[in-house]
Coordinates of C-alpha atoms in Angstrom, one line a residue:
M102 CA 141.3 110.3 80.3
S103 CA 142.1 113.5 78.4
R104 CA 144.7 116.1 80.0
R105 CA 142.0 118.4 80.9
S106 CA 139.9 115.6 82.2
L107 CA 142.8 114.6 84.6
R108 CA 143.5 118.1 85.8
L109 CA 139.7 118.4 86.6
F110 CA 139.8 114.9 88.1
F111 CA 142.6 116.0 90.5
C112 CA 141.3 119.3 91.2
G113 CA 137.8 117.4 92.4
L114 CA 140.0 115.1 94.5
A115 CA 142.1 117.6 96.0
A116 CA 139.2 119.4 97.2
L117 CA 137.6 116.0 98.4
L118 CA 140.5 115.2 100.6
P119 CA 141.4 118.4 102.0
V120 CA 143.1 120.9 99.7
A121 CA 142.2 123.3 97.1
C122 CA 143.4 123.0 93.4
A123 CA 144.0 126.6 92.6
A124 CA 147.5 128.2 93.1
P125 CA 147.5 130.2 96.6
T126 CA 147.7 134.2 96.4
S127 CA 149.6 135.4 99.5
L128 CA 147.0 137.3 102.0
D129 CA 149.6 139.8 103.3
G130 CA 148.5 142.3 100.9
P131 CA 145.1 143.1 99.8
A132 CA 143.5 140.5 102.6
A133 CA 143.0 142.3 106.0
V134 CA 140.9 141.8 109.4
A135 CA 138.4 144.5 108.7
S136 CA 136.9 144.9 112.0
D137 CA 138.1 146.0 115.6
A138 CA 137.4 142.8 117.3
A139 CA 140.3 141.4 119.1
T140 CA 139.2 137.7 119.8
T141 CA 135.8 135.8 118.8
R142 CA 134.8 132.6 119.6
V143 CA 132.3 130.7 117.6
P144 CA 130.5 127.4 117.5
I145 CA 131.5 124.5 115.6
V146 CA 128.9 121.7 114.4
Y147 CA 130.1 118.6 112.8
G148 CA 129.1 117.1 109.3
S149 CA 130.6 113.8 108.3
Q150 CA 133.1 114.2 111.2
R151 CA 134.3 117.3 109.8
P152 CA 134.3 120.5 111.6
L153 CA 131.8 123.3 110.2
V154 CA 131.3 127.1 111.3
E155 CA 128.9 129.7 110.1
L156 CA 130.4 132.5 108.1
V157 CA 128.2 135.7 107.2
F158 CA 128.9 136.8 103.7
T159 CA 128.3 140.2 102.3
G160 CA 126.8 140.0 98.8
A161 CA 127.1 142.8 96.0
D162 CA 123.6 144.1 96.8
G163 CA 125.0 144.6 100.8
R164 CA 122.6 141.9 102.0
E165 CA 124.1 139.3 104.4
R166 CA 124.4 135.6 103.5
R167 CA 124.8 133.0 106.2
V168 CA 126.4 129.6 105.1
L169 CA 128.2 126.5 106.8
A170 CA 132.0 126.8 106.0
W171 CA 134.3 123.6 106.3
V172 CA 137.2 124.4 108.6
N173 CA 139.9 123.0 106.3
M174 CA 143.5 123.4 107.7
G175 CA 144.7 121.4 104.6
A176 CA 143.3 123.7 102.2
P177 CA 145.6 126.9 100.9
T178 CA 142.6 128.8 99.3
A179 CA 139.1 129.9 100.2
V180 CA 136.7 127.8 98.0
L181 CA 132.8 128.6 97.3
S182 CA 130.0 126.7 95.8
K183 CA 129.7 127.6 92.3
N184 CA 126.3 129.2 93.0
L185 CA 127.7 131.4 95.9
Y186 CA 130.7 132.1 93.8
R187 CA 128.4 134.0 91.3
E188 CA 126.0 135.5 94.0
L189 CA 128.8 137.2 95.7
G190 CA 130.4 138.6 92.3
I191 CA 133.7 136.8 92.7
G192 CA 134.1 136.2 89.0
A193 CA 133.5 140.1 88.5
G194 CA 136.6 140.7 90.5
R195 CA 134.7 141.7 93.6
D196 CA 136.8 140.8 96.8
L197 CA 135.3 138.1 99.2
A198 CA 134.0 139.9 102.3
F199 CA 132.8 137.9 105.2
R200 CA 132.6 137.6 109.1
I201 CA 133.3 135.1 111.3
G202 CA 131.8 135.9 114.7
E203 CA 132.7 139.6 115.2
I204 CA 135.9 139.6 113.0
G205 CA 135.5 140.9 109.4
I206 CA 137.8 139.3 106.6
T207 CA 138.4 140.4 103.2
V208 CA 140.0 137.9 100.6
P209 CA 141.1 139.0 97.2
A210 CA 139.1 137.7 94.3
A211 CA 141.9 136.0 92.8
S212 CA 142.6 134.0 95.8
V213 CA 139.1 132.4 95.6
T214 CA 138.4 129.2 93.9
D215 CA 135.2 128.8 92.0
G216 CA 133.5 125.5 93.2
P217 CA 135.0 122.4 95.0
G218 CA 135.0 120.3 92.0
E219 CA 133.0 117.1 91.0
L220 CA 133.9 113.6 91.1
D221 CA 131.8 111.1 89.1
G222 CA 129.5 114.2 88.0
R223 CA 128.6 115.0 91.7
D224 CA 129.7 118.4 93.5
L225 CA 132.1 117.5 96.2
F226 CA 130.4 119.5 98.9
D227 CA 127.3 117.6 98.2
L228 CA 129.2 114.3 98.1
L229 CA 130.8 115.0 101.4
F230 CA 127.9 116.6 103.3
A231 CA 124.4 115.7 102.0
P232 CA 122.0 116.1 103.2
R233 CA 123.9 119.0 105.3
R234 CA 124.4 122.1 103.1
V235 CA 127.9 123.3 103.0
E236 CA 129.1 126.1 100.8
A237 CA 132.4 127.1 101.6
I238 CA 136.0 126.2 102.7
L239 CA 137.8 128.4 105.5
P240 CA 141.4 127.7 104.7
A241 CA 144.6 127.8 106.2
S242 CA 145.3 130.7 104.4
V243 CA 142.9 133.1 106.5
L244 CA 143.4 130.9 109.7
R245 CA 147.2 131.7 109.6
R246 CA 146.3 135.5 110.2
F247 CA 145.4 134.4 113.9
T248 CA 146.2 132.5 116.8
I249 CA 143.4 129.8 116.9
V250 CA 142.2 127.4 119.2
L251 CA 140.3 124.3 118.3
D252 CA 138.2 123.2 121.4
P253 CA 136.2 119.8 120.4
A254 CA 134.8 119.4 123.9
A255 CA 133.3 122.7 123.9
R256 CA 132.5 122.6 120.3
T257 CA 134.1 126.2 119.4
L258 CA 136.8 127.8 117.3
T259 CA 138.5 130.7 118.7
L260 CA 140.5 133.2 116.5
A261 CA 142.8 135.7 118.4
P262 CA 145.6 138.0 117.5
P263 CA 148.8 136.2 117.1
G264 CA 150.7 136.4 120.6
T265 CA 147.8 137.4 122.6
L266 CA 146.8 133.8 124.2
K267 CA 148.7 131.8 126.8
P268 CA 147.4 128.3 126.4
T269 CA 148.4 125.4 128.7
G270 CA 149.6 122.0 127.5
V271 CA 152.4 120.3 125.7
P272 CA 154.0 123.0 123.0
I273 CA 155.0 121.7 119.9
P274 CA 156.8 123.3 117.2
I275 CA 155.2 123.7 113.7
R276 CA 156.4 124.6 110.3
V277 CA 154.0 127.1 108.6
D278 CA 154.0 127.9 104.7
P279 CA 154.0 131.8 104.7
A280 CA 151.6 131.9 101.9
T281 CA 149.1 128.9 102.3
G282 CA 149.4 128.7 106.2
I283 CA 149.4 125.0 106.0
A284 CA 150.9 123.7 109.2
T285 CA 153.2 120.5 109.6
V286 CA 154.7 118.9 112.7
E287 CA 157.4 116.4 112.9
A288 CA 156.0 113.0 114.0
R289 CA 158.1 109.6 114.9
A290 CA 156.7 106.1 114.8
G291 CA 159.4 103.9 115.7
E292 CA 162.7 104.5 114.0
T293 CA 160.8 106.5 111.3
V294 CA 160.2 110.4 111.1
L295 CA 157.1 111.4 109.6
P296 CA 156.3 115.2 108.6
L297 CA 152.6 115.5 108.8
V298 CA 150.1 118.4 108.0
L299 CA 148.1 119.2 110.9
D300 CA 144.2 119.0 109.6
A301 CA 141.2 118.7 111.8
G302 CA 139.4 119.0 108.8
A303 CA 139.8 115.3 107.7
P304 CA 138.1 113.0 109.8
Y305 CA 141.1 110.4 109.9
T306 CA 144.8 110.4 109.5
W307 CA 145.9 109.3 106.2
L308 CA 149.5 108.3 105.3
R309 CA 151.5 107.9 102.0
G310 CA 151.0 104.0 101.0
T311 CA 155.1 104.2 100.6
A312 CA 155.7 105.4 104.1
V313 CA 153.0 102.7 105.4
A314 CA 154.9 100.1 103.5
G315 CA 158.0 101.0 105.0
L316 CA 156.6 100.9 108.4
L317 CA 155.3 97.4 107.7
R318 CA 158.7 95.9 106.7
L319 CA 160.1 97.0 110.0
H320 CA 157.0 96.2 112.3
P321 CA 154.4 93.7 110.3
E322 CA 152.5 93.5 113.4
W323 CA 151.2 97.2 113.0
H324 CA 149.1 95.8 109.9
R325 CA 145.4 95.6 110.6
A326 CA 143.6 95.0 107.3
D327 CA 143.4 95.7 103.8
G328 CA 140.8 98.3 102.6
A329 CA 139.7 101.6 104.2
V330 CA 136.8 101.0 106.9
G331 CA 135.0 103.2 109.1
H332 CA 136.1 107.0 109.3
S333 CA 139.3 106.1 107.3
N334 CA 137.0 105.4 104.7
L335 CA 136.5 109.1 104.6
A336 CA 135.9 110.0 100.8
M337 CA 133.7 107.3 99.9
A338 CA 134.6 107.5 96.3
D339 CA 135.5 104.6 94.2
L340 CA 139.3 105.1 94.0
G341 CA 142.4 103.0 94.7
L342 CA 143.1 105.3 97.5
E343 CA 140.8 103.9 100.0
R344 CA 139.7 100.5 98.2
D345 CA 143.4 99.2 98.1
G346 CA 144.4 101.2 101.2
T347 CA 146.3 99.3 104.1
L348 CA 145.1 99.9 107.8
V349 CA 147.7 100.0 110.7
R350 CA 147.5 100.9 114.0
L351 CA 150.7 102.7 115.6
P352 CA 151.3 101.8 119.0
D353 CA 152.9 105.3 119.8
L354 CA 153.5 108.2 117.7
A355 CA 155.4 110.8 119.0
L356 CA 155.4 114.5 118.4
G357 CA 158.4 115.9 120.7
D358 CA 157.6 115.2 124.1
L359 CA 154.0 114.2 123.3
V360 CA 153.4 110.6 122.9
L361 CA 150.1 109.8 121.1
P362 CA 149.0 106.1 121.9
A363 CA 147.1 103.6 119.5
V364 CA 146.9 106.0 116.3
G365 CA 145.0 104.3 113.5
A366 CA 146.1 105.4 109.9
L367 CA 145.4 104.6 106.2
G368 CA 148.3 104.1 104.0
T369 CA 146.8 105.1 100.9
G370 CA 146.5 102.5 98.0
P371 CA 148.0 103.3 94.4
M372 CA 145.8 106.1 92.6
L373 CA 146.6 104.9 89.1
G374 CA 147.1 101.3 90.0
R375 CA 150.1 99.5 90.9
V376 CA 152.0 99.9 87.6
G377 CA 151.0 103.3 87.0
D378 CA 152.2 104.5 90.4
A379 CA 155.3 102.8 89.9
L380 CA 155.9 105.0 86.8
V381 CA 154.8 108.1 88.0
G382 CA 155.1 108.1 91.9
E383 CA 152.4 108.7 94.3
M384 CA 150.5 111.3 92.2
F385 CA 147.8 112.3 95.0
W386 CA 150.5 113.2 97.3
D387 CA 153.0 114.7 95.0
L388 CA 149.9 117.1 94.1
W389 CA 148.3 117.4 97.7
Q390 CA 151.7 118.2 99.3
R391 CA 152.6 121.5 97.2
P392 CA 151.3 124.1 99.4
A393 CA 152.8 122.6 102.4
P394 CA 156.0 123.9 103.7
I395 CA 157.9 120.8 103.3
P396 CA 157.3 117.3 101.6
V397 CA 155.1 115.4 103.7
A398 CA 154.4 112.1 104.7
G399 CA 150.6 112.5 105.1
W400 CA 148.4 114.2 107.4
L401 CA 147.1 113.8 111.0
G402 CA 143.4 113.9 111.0
G403 CA 140.7 114.3 113.5
N404 CA 141.0 110.7 114.9
V405 CA 143.9 112.3 116.8
L406 CA 143.3 116.2 116.9
S407 CA 139.7 115.7 118.5
D408 CA 141.2 114.2 121.5
F409 CA 143.1 117.7 122.3
R410 CA 142.2 121.2 122.9
L411 CA 144.5 122.2 120.0
T412 CA 145.9 126.0 120.0
I413 CA 148.0 126.9 116.8
D414 CA 150.1 130.4 117.0
Y415 CA 151.0 130.4 113.4
A416 CA 153.1 133.5 113.5
A417 CA 155.1 132.0 116.5
G418 CA 155.5 128.2 114.6
Q419 CA 153.9 126.7 117.8
S420 CA 151.1 124.5 118.5
T421 CA 150.1 123.6 122.0
W422 CA 148.1 120.4 123.0
Q423 CA 146.0 119.9 125.7
R424 CA 144.3 116.5 126.2
Q425 CA 140.5 116.6 126.5
R426 CA 139.9 112.6 126.4
P427 CA 141.9 109.5 126.1
A428 CA 143.0 107.8 123.1
D429 CA 140.4 105.5 121.6
P430 CA 142.1 102.1 120.3
H431 CA 138.5 100.9 119.0
D432 CA 137.8 104.0 116.8
L433 CA 137.6 101.6 113.8
D434 CA 136.1 98.6 115.1
G435 CA 133.0 97.7 113.0
I436 CA 131.9 95.8 109.9
G437 CA 134.9 95.4 107.4
L438 CA 133.4 97.1 104.4
T439 CA 134.8 100.0 102.4
L440 CA 131.9 101.9 101.1
V441 CA 131.3 103.9 98.0
R442 CA 128.6 106.8 97.9
S443 CA 126.5 107.0 94.8
G444 CA 124.0 109.5 94.6
D445 CA 121.7 108.9 97.6
D446 CA 123.4 105.1 97.8
Y447 CA 126.0 103.4 99.5
T448 CA 127.7 100.5 97.5
V449 CA 130.3 98.2 98.4
G450 CA 133.8 99.0 96.9
R451 CA 135.7 96.6 98.6
V452 CA 135.3 93.6 101.4
A453 CA 138.3 94.1 103.8
E454 CA 140.8 91.5 104.0
R455 CA 143.1 90.3 106.5
T456 CA 145.9 87.7 105.9
G457 CA 144.3 87.6 102.4
E458 CA 140.9 86.5 103.8
P459 CA 137.7 88.7 103.7
L460 CA 136.3 89.6 106.7
V461 CA 132.5 89.6 105.8
A462 CA 131.4 86.5 104.1
G463 CA 129.2 86.5 101.2
V464 CA 129.4 90.5 100.8
E465 CA 130.7 91.2 97.1
P466 CA 131.9 94.6 95.6
G467 CA 129.1 96.3 93.8
D468 CA 126.4 95.2 96.2
R469 CA 124.1 98.0 97.2
L470 CA 124.0 98.5 101.3
V471 CA 120.2 99.1 101.9
A472 CA 120.0 98.8 105.4
V473 CA 121.9 97.7 108.6
D474 CA 119.8 96.1 111.4
G475 CA 116.9 97.7 109.7
R476 CA 118.5 101.2 109.7
P477 CA 118.0 102.5 106.1
L478 CA 120.9 104.3 104.5
R479 CA 119.6 105.7 101.4
G480 CA 120.1 109.3 101.3
A481 CA 121.7 109.1 104.7
A482 CA 124.6 111.4 105.5
P483 CA 128.1 109.4 105.6
E484 CA 128.2 109.7 109.6
V485 CA 125.2 107.6 109.6
A486 CA 126.5 105.0 107.4
W487 CA 129.7 104.9 109.8
D488 CA 127.7 104.6 112.8
A489 CA 125.6 101.9 111.5
L490 CA 128.5 99.7 110.9
R491 CA 130.3 100.5 114.0
G492 CA 129.9 98.4 117.2
R493 CA 131.6 96.0 119.8
P494 CA 133.7 93.2 118.4
G495 CA 131.7 90.0 118.1
T496 CA 128.3 91.9 117.6
I497 CA 126.3 90.9 114.6
R498 CA 124.8 93.1 112.4
R499 CA 122.2 92.2 110.0
L500 CA 123.0 93.6 106.4
D501 CA 120.3 94.4 103.8
L502 CA 121.8 94.4 100.4
E503 CA 120.9 94.6 96.8
R504 CA 122.8 92.6 93.9
D505 CA 121.8 92.7 90.7
G506 CA 118.3 94.1 91.6
R507 CA 117.7 91.3 94.2
P508 CA 117.3 91.5 97.7
V509 CA 120.0 89.6 99.9
Q510 CA 120.2 89.6 103.4
M511 CA 123.0 88.2 105.8
E512 CA 124.7 88.7 109.0
A513 CA 128.2 89.8 109.7
P514 CA 130.4 90.4 112.6
V515 CA 131.7 93.4 114.1
M516 CA 135.7 93.2 113.9
P517 CA 138.4 94.8 115.9
F518 CA 140.8 97.0 114.0

């Protein structure tokens, strides 16, 4: 792979798993809240288990354009689809102007990324969200200008001036990068301290593979499987990160006085193979953490954050956690397959294993998953595929597969993770 191809690959991968590749530009200068609205609350919809909000952009001709944007707390810069970037004249130096609810925001053109990148020739917005159309990322560098409230139960996002809200719940200090807005929290699993990025925009918690390997040396009983399954298979890309990842269940993850029970996490597999990663380190994480205020062990994703009404006061370096629902230790229970999304189809990247034994007999990597219990998957959104494979342990699912152009049908049990 050439140096240019490698850079494009990692830029695309970074947008996929939630960070932007362009170097961030501070928003303290040209960017500003443009309206007099003090507080706004907007509805959230979910696509592929990621929170989306509507933004209203103003084009060069003065017309308004309403688009869905991914609320990505791990992204340092605003990202637009290539078509929207050109339609709004950003490449010609026109600053990005948009509204979220009643608040107007301006972002300097130099701080806006042109397109989310591609993986295997597919636009990453399309790869992650199709058939839903998503055209922008609302990044941490914009969110940090406010106190925000993510309320999954009400499905709302609130933006308010810093220091104006009085949230209830457990206060947890955070560290915020002053330019990118990316926020980290110190977590503790057993004896191990894990600095983690807060990112409700990621469906599941991911950790460095080396961090998980260290945890398992101390607590081998935390191991659940090898290979990403369910929502931990959040990229659905043919990458070692997921295919060779390690699933763990942390009995307790402590954030100060707040104890999170039964937290599932994927320790990512080697990006460049075991030899490559041994030589150059965990390249994905080393690149991904650059906009963070400190070196991190991973991110805390939606499997945890969606249980809470989360208030983040970026200026005060404070988060407040109000639990809305109990933790779900069965959030990954399902058929043990690591899926790859290829065009409109889902193929098997790996059959998950436990103690070296495959959890689904008869299925092979490269098989196309056509349907589950008669439910067709071609052209379906990722959440449809995840939901089709989920279930109560012991339930039998019928899998319709295609192997070398031939139909194959078999039954597989739902496994606990």
